[in-house]
Amino acid sequence: MSKEKKSQTVQTTGHAWDGDIQEFNNPLPTWWIWGFYITVVFAIVYWFLYPAWPVGDSYTKGMGNTVEYTTKEGEVVVTHWTTRALYQKEMQAAREQQAVQLAKYSKLSFDEIKKDDAMRAYAISVAKVLFADNCAACHQPGGAGLISMYPSLVDDDWIWGSDYKQIETSIRSGRKGVMPSFSKTLNEKQIDDVAYYVLNYSSKQNDFARVKNGKEIFNTNCAACHTQKGIGNIQLGAANLTDKIWTVAGITAKMKDKDKINSIKQVIKNGIAREMPGWENRFSDLEIKMLTFYVNELGSKQ
Ligand code: HEC
Ligand code: HEC
């Protein structure tokens, strides 16, 4: 009954299957039809305004906005609208903003940067990126260094000094820490005694005869660089031997004295040749300033 009623009000396509299955011919909703037309119009307008259709090995460029931007290298580019150009434009704006910010730093002294929390934080964030890209390969992320290979920049020990000026020189010109090998100049007993004496600087040893022997050998062979007091010489990059930080020998507090002495003996026998490359030509003055500030902040001061 109700089926009959429906077939009277709604048109069908006229097809029938299995006798009574029919296909309704409902008109599409008006809102849908309008939506469809609008998208068609939109598409056509879009094709004219924006890059759209492939043509040969190129494409239609659209008649919409042109985009103008300056590349990192200073070249001015005017191009049809592309998202890549928009991205370049954003990068340009960011660079300009950064340049304004950075320009402030050329006028500030290190102490002024340190005093201003915002300036300090920004300098560190810029330098951190430079450090990660250029220095962390050797000095490790965060500057912890690798025992005997690359000195730690976060500890209290500075081979070449912790002043801004000294750190800047380390970065600009590079550093070369050279200590000769004593395996031919000194015999085993002498090396043993002088190592014993070196350890005596930072933790007192009780074999006085051995200390006395070692001291003589040290004053003759080592004091020229390390000084008689063993405090080292930052002009030569000769390590301070009186502290408990061993950047080459790799001695840790947990080691037994016998092992500490063996590590020191290894250094005396092998000598040292470590080199830090200079960065003068690879960074701008401002970048070196940022890095100098950052490295100084990393380490605590002597
Ligand atoms: C190829 C490895 C290498 C790279 C890369 C490197 N360094 Fe060094 N750096 C060294 C070595 C090795 C030394 C120790 C030189 C010595 O023993 O005299 C050193 C020493 C230093 C010192 C002196 C430390 C002290 O105790 O006085 C500073 C500061 C320093 N580096 C900063 C940097 C900065 C900043 C960068 C990145 C711009 C950098 N280094 C990149 C290997 C490297
Ligand atoms: C020509 C100068 C020179 C002479 C001579 C010299 N040293 Fe050194 N020594 C250095 C330098 C430079 C370093 C640090 C190198 C570096 O960090 O790259 C060093 C480092 C060391 C270290 C490693 C310290 C550490 O922190 O791990 C020990 C130990 C040491 N010297 C002992 C001696 C002893 C003992 C003698 C004498 C037998 C001696 N040195 C003679 C220049 C010298």
Tab-separated table of C-alpha atoms and ligand atoms in Angstrom:
chain	number	residue	atom	x	y	z
A	1	MET	CA	0.000	0.000	0.000
A	2	SER	CA	2.641	2.500	1.086
A	3	LYS	CA	4.840	1.371	-1.805
A	4	GLU	CA	2.166	2.318	-4.247
A	5	LYS	CA	1.805	5.707	-2.647
A	6	LYS	CA	5.480	6.429	-2.968
A	7	SER	CA	5.669	5.456	-6.604
A	8	GLN	CA	3.032	7.965	-7.301
A	9	THR	CA	4.830	10.910	-5.743
A	10	VAL	CA	8.412	10.096	-6.791
A	11	GLN	CA	9.457	9.734	-10.410
A	12	THR	CA	11.276	6.594	-11.457
A	13	THR	CA	13.693	6.070	-14.317
A	14	GLY	CA	11.255	3.651	-15.876
A	15	HIS	CA	13.533	0.597	-15.522
A	16	ALA	CA	12.261	-2.395	-13.621
A	17	TRP	CA	14.191	-5.476	-12.463
A	18	ASP	CA	12.741	-8.712	-11.228
A	19	GLY	CA	9.318	-7.303	-12.002
A	20	ASP	CA	9.039	-4.726	-9.229
A	21	ILE	CA	12.454	-3.288	-8.353
A	22	GLN	CA	12.523	0.225	-9.693
A	23	GLU	CA	15.046	3.081	-9.733
A	24	PHE	CA	13.928	6.418	-8.301
A	25	ASN	CA	14.797	9.540	-10.245
A	26	ASN	CA	15.265	11.968	-7.331
A	27	PRO	CA	16.557	15.413	-8.296
A	28	LEU	CA	19.889	16.411	-6.660
A	29	PRO	CA	19.463	18.793	-3.701
A	30	THR	CA	19.699	22.432	-4.752
A	31	TRP	CA	22.457	23.237	-2.244
A	32	TRP	CA	24.523	20.451	-3.748
A	33	ILE	CA	24.035	21.684	-7.322
A	34	TRP	CA	25.081	25.208	-6.320
A	35	GLY	CA	28.076	23.898	-4.471
A	36	PHE	CA	29.074	22.059	-7.606
A	37	TYR	CA	28.760	25.155	-9.836
A	38	ILE	CA	30.733	27.246	-7.364
A	39	THR	CA	33.614	24.766	-7.337
A	40	VAL	CA	33.666	24.806	-11.143
A	41	VAL	CA	33.850	28.594	-11.194
A	42	PHE	CA	36.441	28.528	-8.440
A	43	ALA	CA	38.595	26.073	-10.367
A	44	ILE	CA	38.515	28.152	-13.545
A	45	VAL	CA	39.414	31.353	-11.716
A	46	TYR	CA	42.156	29.467	-9.893
A	47	TRP	CA	43.641	28.140	-13.140
A	48	PHE	CA	44.049	31.725	-14.336
A	49	LEU	CA	45.469	33.113	-11.115
A	50	TYR	CA	47.815	30.392	-9.914
A	51	PRO	CA	50.286	27.938	-11.427
A	52	ALA	CA	48.054	25.107	-12.629
A	53	TRP	CA	48.372	23.242	-15.889
A	54	PRO	CA	51.369	21.372	-17.266
A	55	VAL	CA	52.365	22.649	-20.694
A	56	GLY	CA	55.171	20.756	-22.388
A	57	ASP	CA	58.000	20.592	-19.860
A	58	SER	CA	56.757	23.753	-18.120
A	59	TYR	CA	53.399	24.859	-16.707
A	60	THR	CA	51.007	27.814	-16.707
A	61	LYS	CA	52.320	30.383	-14.241
A	62	GLY	CA	49.074	32.145	-13.370
A	63	MET	CA	48.321	35.857	-13.437
A	64	GLY	CA	48.043	36.286	-9.668
A	65	ASN	CA	50.486	38.036	-7.358
A	66	THR	CA	54.154	38.080	-8.146
A	67	VAL	CA	56.478	37.451	-5.204
A	68	GLU	CA	59.708	39.344	-4.658
A	69	TYR	CA	62.391	38.210	-2.250
A	70	THR	CA	66.113	38.541	-1.628
A	71	THR	CA	68.155	35.354	-1.354
A	72	LYS	CA	70.723	34.682	1.354
A	73	GLU	CA	73.374	35.607	-1.215
A	74	GLY	CA	71.743	39.003	-1.800
A	75	GLU	CA	70.179	38.275	-5.194
A	76	VAL	CA	66.760	39.863	-5.756
A	77	VAL	CA	64.290	37.415	-7.275
A	78	VAL	CA	60.897	38.330	-8.743
A	79	THR	CA	58.768	35.317	-9.577
A	80	HIS	CA	55.209	34.167	-10.074
A	81	TRP	CA	53.423	32.929	-7.005
A	82	THR	CA	54.827	29.697	-5.570
A	83	THR	CA	54.831	28.381	-2.039
A	84	ARG	CA	58.598	28.051	-2.351
A	85	ALA	CA	58.876	31.786	-3.039
A	86	LEU	CA	56.648	32.506	-0.047
A	87	TYR	CA	58.948	30.402	2.071
A	88	GLN	CA	61.973	32.320	0.777
A	89	LYS	CA	60.225	35.561	1.637
A	90	GLU	CA	59.611	34.380	5.178
A	91	MET	CA	63.231	33.346	5.474
A	92	GLN	CA	64.273	36.779	4.276
A	93	ALA	CA	62.117	38.427	6.932
A	94	ALA	CA	63.597	36.150	9.588
A	95	ARG	CA	67.133	36.967	8.416
A	96	GLU	CA	66.422	40.679	8.565
A	97	GLN	CA	65.016	40.341	12.043
A	98	GLN	CA	68.023	38.328	13.097
A	99	ALA	CA	70.407	40.882	11.582
A	100	VAL	CA	68.801	43.639	13.641
A	101	GLN	CA	69.151	41.519	16.752
A	102	LEU	CA	72.722	40.506	15.949
A	103	ALA	CA	73.785	44.069	15.147
A	104	LYS	CA	73.173	44.931	18.799
A	105	TYR	CA	75.835	42.444	19.794
A	106	SER	CA	78.679	44.044	17.878
A	107	LYS	CA	78.314	47.082	20.139
A	108	LEU	CA	78.079	45.200	23.443
A	109	SER	CA	80.979	44.025	25.562
A	110	PHE	CA	80.997	40.459	26.898
A	111	ASP	CA	80.155	41.730	30.373
A	112	GLU	CA	77.179	43.687	29.059
A	113	ILE	CA	75.863	40.583	27.281
A	114	LYS	CA	76.312	38.583	30.457
A	115	LYS	CA	74.396	41.096	32.571
A	116	ASP	CA	71.308	41.271	30.335
A	117	ASP	CA	69.314	38.047	30.675
A	118	ALA	CA	67.583	38.341	27.297
A	119	MET	CA	70.796	39.186	25.422
A	120	ARG	CA	72.632	36.415	27.201
A	121	ALA	CA	69.957	33.832	26.369
A	122	TYR	CA	69.842	34.825	22.713
A	123	ALA	CA	73.646	34.732	22.343
A	124	ILE	CA	73.704	31.259	23.843
A	125	SER	CA	70.929	30.022	21.551
A	126	VAL	CA	72.769	31.292	18.452
A	127	ALA	CA	76.133	29.924	19.580
A	128	LYS	CA	74.650	26.577	20.542
A	129	VAL	CA	73.682	25.964	16.926
A	130	LEU	CA	77.135	27.014	15.669
A	131	PHE	CA	78.718	24.782	18.283
A	132	ALA	CA	76.570	21.784	17.392
A	133	ASP	CA	77.381	22.189	13.685
A	134	ASN	CA	81.098	22.917	13.952
A	135	CYS	CA	82.574	21.967	17.291
A	136	ALA	CA	80.550	19.087	18.699
A	137	ALA	CA	82.132	16.602	16.276
A	138	CYS	CA	85.283	16.871	18.379
A	139	HIS	CA	84.281	18.453	21.682
A	140	GLN	CA	81.054	16.417	21.825
A	141	PRO	CA	77.531	17.772	22.169
A	142	GLY	CA	77.444	20.065	25.182
A	143	GLY	CA	81.263	20.348	25.174
A	144	ALA	CA	82.108	17.431	27.462
A	145	GLY	CA	85.077	16.423	25.291
A	146	LEU	CA	86.687	13.015	24.876
A	147	ILE	CA	89.437	11.995	27.273
A	148	SER	CA	92.911	12.212	25.710
A	149	MET	CA	91.500	13.346	22.341
A	150	TYR	CA	89.559	16.593	22.786
A	151	PRO	CA	89.552	18.646	25.973
A	152	SER	CA	86.370	19.180	27.908
A	153	LEU	CA	85.099	22.750	27.691
A	154	VAL	CA	82.727	22.402	30.639
A	155	ASP	CA	85.231	21.703	33.390
A	156	ASP	CA	87.334	24.028	35.503
A	157	ASP	CA	90.533	23.344	33.623
A	158	TRP	CA	91.693	25.554	30.775
A	159	ILE	CA	94.805	24.540	28.883
A	160	TRP	CA	94.965	27.861	27.049
A	161	GLY	CA	93.140	30.122	29.477
A	162	SER	CA	89.521	31.012	30.276
A	163	ASP	CA	89.534	34.783	29.594
A	164	TYR	CA	87.317	35.940	26.747
A	165	LYS	CA	90.461	37.096	24.956
A	166	GLN	CA	92.207	33.746	25.413
A	167	ILE	CA	89.174	31.735	24.346
A	168	GLU	CA	88.736	33.971	21.319
A	169	THR	CA	92.356	33.319	20.328
A	170	SER	CA	91.807	29.568	20.782
A	171	ILE	CA	88.862	29.727	18.384
A	172	ARG	CA	90.310	32.194	15.862
A	173	SER	CA	93.785	30.809	15.424
A	174	GLY	CA	93.383	27.260	16.643
A	175	ARG	CA	95.717	25.629	19.165
A	176	LYS	CA	98.455	23.069	19.016
A	177	GLY	CA	99.391	21.316	22.219
A	178	VAL	CA	102.788	19.680	21.808
A	179	MET	CA	104.749	17.719	24.354
A	180	PRO	CA	107.771	15.655	23.292
A	181	SER	CA	107.976	11.926	23.934
A	182	PHE	CA	110.480	11.017	26.656
A	183	SER	CA	110.733	7.335	25.842
A	184	LYS	CA	114.256	7.798	24.452
A	185	THR	CA	115.528	10.553	26.796
A	186	LEU	CA	114.522	8.928	30.079
A	187	ASN	CA	114.871	5.316	31.215
A	188	GLU	CA	112.076	3.259	32.750
A	189	LYS	CA	113.050	4.041	36.366
A	190	GLN	CA	113.277	7.770	35.646
A	191	ILE	CA	109.881	7.764	33.945
A	192	ASP	CA	108.494	5.844	36.905
A	193	ASP	CA	109.875	8.334	39.414
A	194	VAL	CA	108.849	11.447	37.532
A	195	ALA	CA	105.317	10.053	37.130
A	196	TYR	CA	105.285	9.386	40.867
A	197	TYR	CA	106.322	12.979	41.421
A	198	VAL	CA	103.630	14.296	39.064
A	199	LEU	CA	100.941	12.425	40.978
A	200	ASN	CA	102.396	13.797	44.211
A	201	TYR	CA	101.276	17.287	43.121
A	202	SER	CA	97.602	16.446	43.367
A	203	SER	CA	97.601	13.584	45.884
A	204	LYS	CA	100.491	13.303	48.342
A	205	GLN	CA	102.674	10.194	47.981
A	206	ASN	CA	104.677	8.809	50.878
A	207	ASP	CA	107.851	7.371	49.297
A	208	PHE	CA	109.987	10.470	49.863
A	209	ALA	CA	113.115	9.119	48.178
A	210	ARG	CA	111.086	8.457	45.029
A	211	VAL	CA	109.448	11.885	45.172
A	212	LYS	CA	112.865	13.494	45.559
A	213	ASN	CA	114.263	11.615	42.567
A	214	GLY	CA	111.214	12.473	40.517
A	215	LYS	CA	111.462	16.127	41.430
A	216	GLU	CA	115.010	16.349	40.087
A	217	ILE	CA	114.021	14.713	36.830
A	218	PHE	CA	110.986	16.949	36.579
A	219	ASN	CA	112.915	20.157	37.148
A	220	THR	CA	115.425	19.195	34.468
A	221	ASN	CA	113.034	17.865	31.827
A	222	CYS	CA	109.557	19.168	32.428
A	223	ALA	CA	109.655	22.430	34.392
A	224	ALA	CA	110.518	24.502	31.312
A	225	CYS	CA	106.968	23.973	30.142
A	226	HIS	CA	105.039	22.932	33.253
A	227	THR	CA	106.971	25.199	35.712
A	228	GLN	CA	108.661	23.863	38.846
A	229	LYS	CA	105.415	24.185	40.763
A	230	GLY	CA	103.713	22.080	38.101
A	231	ILE	CA	100.962	24.616	37.534
A	232	GLY	CA	101.513	24.647	33.783
A	233	ASN	CA	101.729	27.525	31.358
A	234	ILE	CA	98.804	28.747	29.319
A	235	GLN	CA	101.182	30.447	26.860
A	236	LEU	CA	102.394	26.986	25.810
A	237	GLY	CA	99.192	25.126	26.508
A	238	ALA	CA	101.164	23.072	29.036
A	239	ALA	CA	98.637	21.457	31.328
A	240	ASN	CA	98.319	22.237	35.000
A	241	LEU	CA	99.513	19.050	36.753
A	242	THR	CA	98.496	20.084	40.276
A	243	ASP	CA	94.730	19.843	39.794
A	244	LYS	CA	92.693	16.673	39.619
A	245	ILE	CA	91.570	17.227	36.043
A	246	TRP	CA	93.505	15.169	33.521
A	247	THR	CA	92.506	15.969	29.978
A	248	VAL	CA	95.111	13.751	28.353
A	249	ALA	CA	96.075	11.147	30.935
A	250	GLY	CA	92.419	10.281	31.554
A	251	ILE	CA	92.800	9.739	35.267
A	252	THR	CA	89.624	9.470	37.301
A	253	ALA	CA	89.160	9.762	41.056
A	254	LYS	CA	88.179	6.090	41.345
A	255	MET	CA	91.461	4.772	39.918
A	256	LYS	CA	94.133	3.266	42.182
A	257	ASP	CA	97.378	5.225	42.528
A	258	LYS	CA	99.233	2.484	40.653
A	259	ASP	CA	96.914	2.900	37.644
A	260	LYS	CA	97.129	6.672	37.838
A	261	ILE	CA	100.909	6.454	37.683
A	262	ASN	CA	100.691	4.099	34.716
A	263	SER	CA	98.457	6.549	32.845
A	264	ILE	CA	100.889	9.390	33.528
A	265	LYS	CA	103.771	7.193	32.354
A	266	GLN	CA	101.945	6.539	29.091
A	267	VAL	CA	101.693	10.285	28.439
A	268	ILE	CA	105.375	10.812	29.259
A	269	LYS	CA	106.400	7.967	26.943
A	270	ASN	CA	104.107	8.842	24.038
A	271	GLY	CA	104.254	12.610	24.170
A	272	ILE	CA	101.299	14.641	22.909
A	273	ALA	CA	100.403	16.232	19.608
A	274	ARG	CA	96.876	17.608	19.633
A	275	GLU	CA	95.581	20.199	17.295
A	276	MET	CA	92.551	22.395	17.220
A	277	PRO	CA	91.876	23.949	13.800
A	278	GLY	CA	91.562	27.740	13.487
A	279	TRP	CA	88.171	29.201	12.566
A	280	GLU	CA	89.087	32.761	11.621
A	281	ASN	CA	88.202	32.291	7.961
A	282	ARG	CA	85.120	30.213	8.548
A	283	PHE	CA	83.157	32.497	10.841
A	284	SER	CA	82.238	36.169	10.908
A	285	ASP	CA	83.601	38.271	13.780
A	286	LEU	CA	80.158	38.240	15.311
A	287	GLU	CA	79.900	34.458	15.179
A	288	ILE	CA	83.294	34.159	16.864
A	289	LYS	CA	82.102	36.589	19.528
A	290	MET	CA	78.985	34.491	20.166
A	291	LEU	CA	81.022	31.282	20.353
A	292	THR	CA	83.583	32.875	22.670
A	293	PHE	CA	80.829	33.996	24.999
A	294	TYR	CA	79.206	30.568	24.877
A	295	VAL	CA	82.401	28.610	25.554
A	296	ASN	CA	83.234	30.891	28.468
A	297	GLU	CA	79.739	30.280	29.871
A	298	LEU	CA	80.173	26.508	29.455
A	299	GLY	CA	83.180	26.242	31.722
A	300	SER	CA	83.361	27.470	35.238
A	301	LYS	CA	86.167	29.915	35.896
A	302	GLN	CA	89.513	29.218	37.487
B	1	HEC	C1	89.021	18.596	14.816
B	1	HEC	C2	88.617	18.614	16.181
B	1	HEC	C3	88.203	19.936	16.778
B	1	HEC	C4	87.193	20.783	16.363
B	1	HEC	C5	86.270	20.627	15.177
B	1	HEC	C6	87.157	21.851	17.322
B	1	HEC	N1	88.127	21.679	18.269
B	1	HEC	FE1	88.471	22.901	19.853
B	1	HEC	N2	90.066	21.758	20.359
B	1	HEC	C7	90.461	20.579	19.735
B	1	HEC	C8	91.652	20.071	20.381
B	1	HEC	C9	92.392	18.795	20.020
B	1	HEC	C10	91.974	20.991	21.398
B	1	HEC	C11	93.150	20.898	22.372
B	1	HEC	C12	94.340	21.531	21.730
B	1	HEC	C13	95.523	21.383	22.636
B	1	HEC	O1	95.635	20.360	23.299
B	1	HEC	O2	96.313	22.295	22.675
B	1	HEC	C14	90.952	22.029	21.362
B	1	HEC	C15	90.919	23.118	22.222
B	1	HEC	C16	89.915	24.061	22.269
B	1	HEC	C17	89.859	25.165	23.198
B	1	HEC	C18	90.864	25.451	24.292
B	1	HEC	C19	90.458	24.694	25.531
B	1	HEC	C20	91.289	25.020	26.741
B	1	HEC	O3	91.179	24.246	27.710
B	1	HEC	O4	91.991	26.023	26.747
B	1	HEC	C21	88.707	25.859	22.932
B	1	HEC	C22	88.192	27.079	23.659
B	1	HEC	C23	88.066	25.196	21.822
B	1	HEC	N3	88.822	24.110	21.447
B	1	HEC	C24	86.875	25.599	21.260
B	1	HEC	C25	86.375	25.074	20.068
B	1	HEC	C26	85.254	25.639	19.373
B	1	HEC	C27	84.414	26.813	19.832
B	1	HEC	C28	85.090	24.884	18.241
B	1	HEC	C29	84.081	25.069	17.125
B	1	HEC	C30	84.125	26.341	16.459
B	1	HEC	C31	86.116	23.850	18.254
B	1	HEC	N4	86.862	24.007	19.379
B	1	HEC	C32	86.247	22.901	17.284
B	1	HEC	C33	89.838	19.981	18.676
B	1	HEC	C34	88.781	20.515	17.965
B	2	HEC	C1	107.675	21.340	25.397
B	2	HEC	C2	106.863	21.539	26.537
B	2	HEC	C3	106.609	20.338	27.434
B	2	HEC	C4	107.529	19.578	28.120
B	2	HEC	C5	109.044	19.711	28.097
B	2	HEC	C6	106.750	18.650	28.899
B	2	HEC	N1	105.440	18.820	28.690
B	2	HEC	FE1	103.939	17.774	29.566
B	2	HEC	N2	102.606	18.759	28.449
B	2	HEC	C7	102.899	19.778	27.564
B	2	HEC	C8	101.692	20.239	26.937
B	2	HEC	C9	101.591	21.341	25.895
B	2	HEC	C10	100.644	19.451	27.471
B	2	HEC	C11	99.156	19.545	27.163
B	2	HEC	C12	98.907	19.151	25.742
B	2	HEC	C13	97.468	19.204	25.389
B	2	HEC	O1	96.614	19.388	26.281
B	2	HEC	O2	97.183	19.001	24.213
B	2	HEC	C14	101.257	18.538	28.412
B	2	HEC	C15	100.550	17.600	29.133
B	2	HEC	C16	101.130	16.755	30.080
B	2	HEC	C17	100.397	15.791	30.852
B	2	HEC	C18	98.920	15.476	30.733
B	2	HEC	C19	98.117	16.274	31.705
B	2	HEC	C20	96.636	15.973	31.651
B	2	HEC	O3	95.875	16.878	32.034
B	2	HEC	O4	96.235	14.865	31.283
B	2	HEC	C21	101.282	15.210	31.688
B	2	HEC	C22	100.995	14.119	32.711
B	2	HEC	C23	102.574	15.806	31.443
B	2	HEC	N3	102.424	16.755	30.446
B	2	HEC	C24	103.721	15.476	32.084
B	2	HEC	C25	104.961	15.912	31.682
B	2	HEC	C26	106.182	15.439	32.248
B	2	HEC	C27	106.283	14.474	33.408
B	2	HEC	C28	107.180	16.032	31.573
B	2	HEC	C29	108.674	15.841	31.743
B	2	HEC	C30	109.128	14.487	31.688
B	2	HEC	C31	106.602	16.914	30.609
B	2	HEC	N4	105.250	16.809	30.701
B	2	HEC	C32	107.324	17.719	29.749
B	2	HEC	C33	104.131	20.330	27.306
B	2	HEC	C34	105.316	19.842	27.794
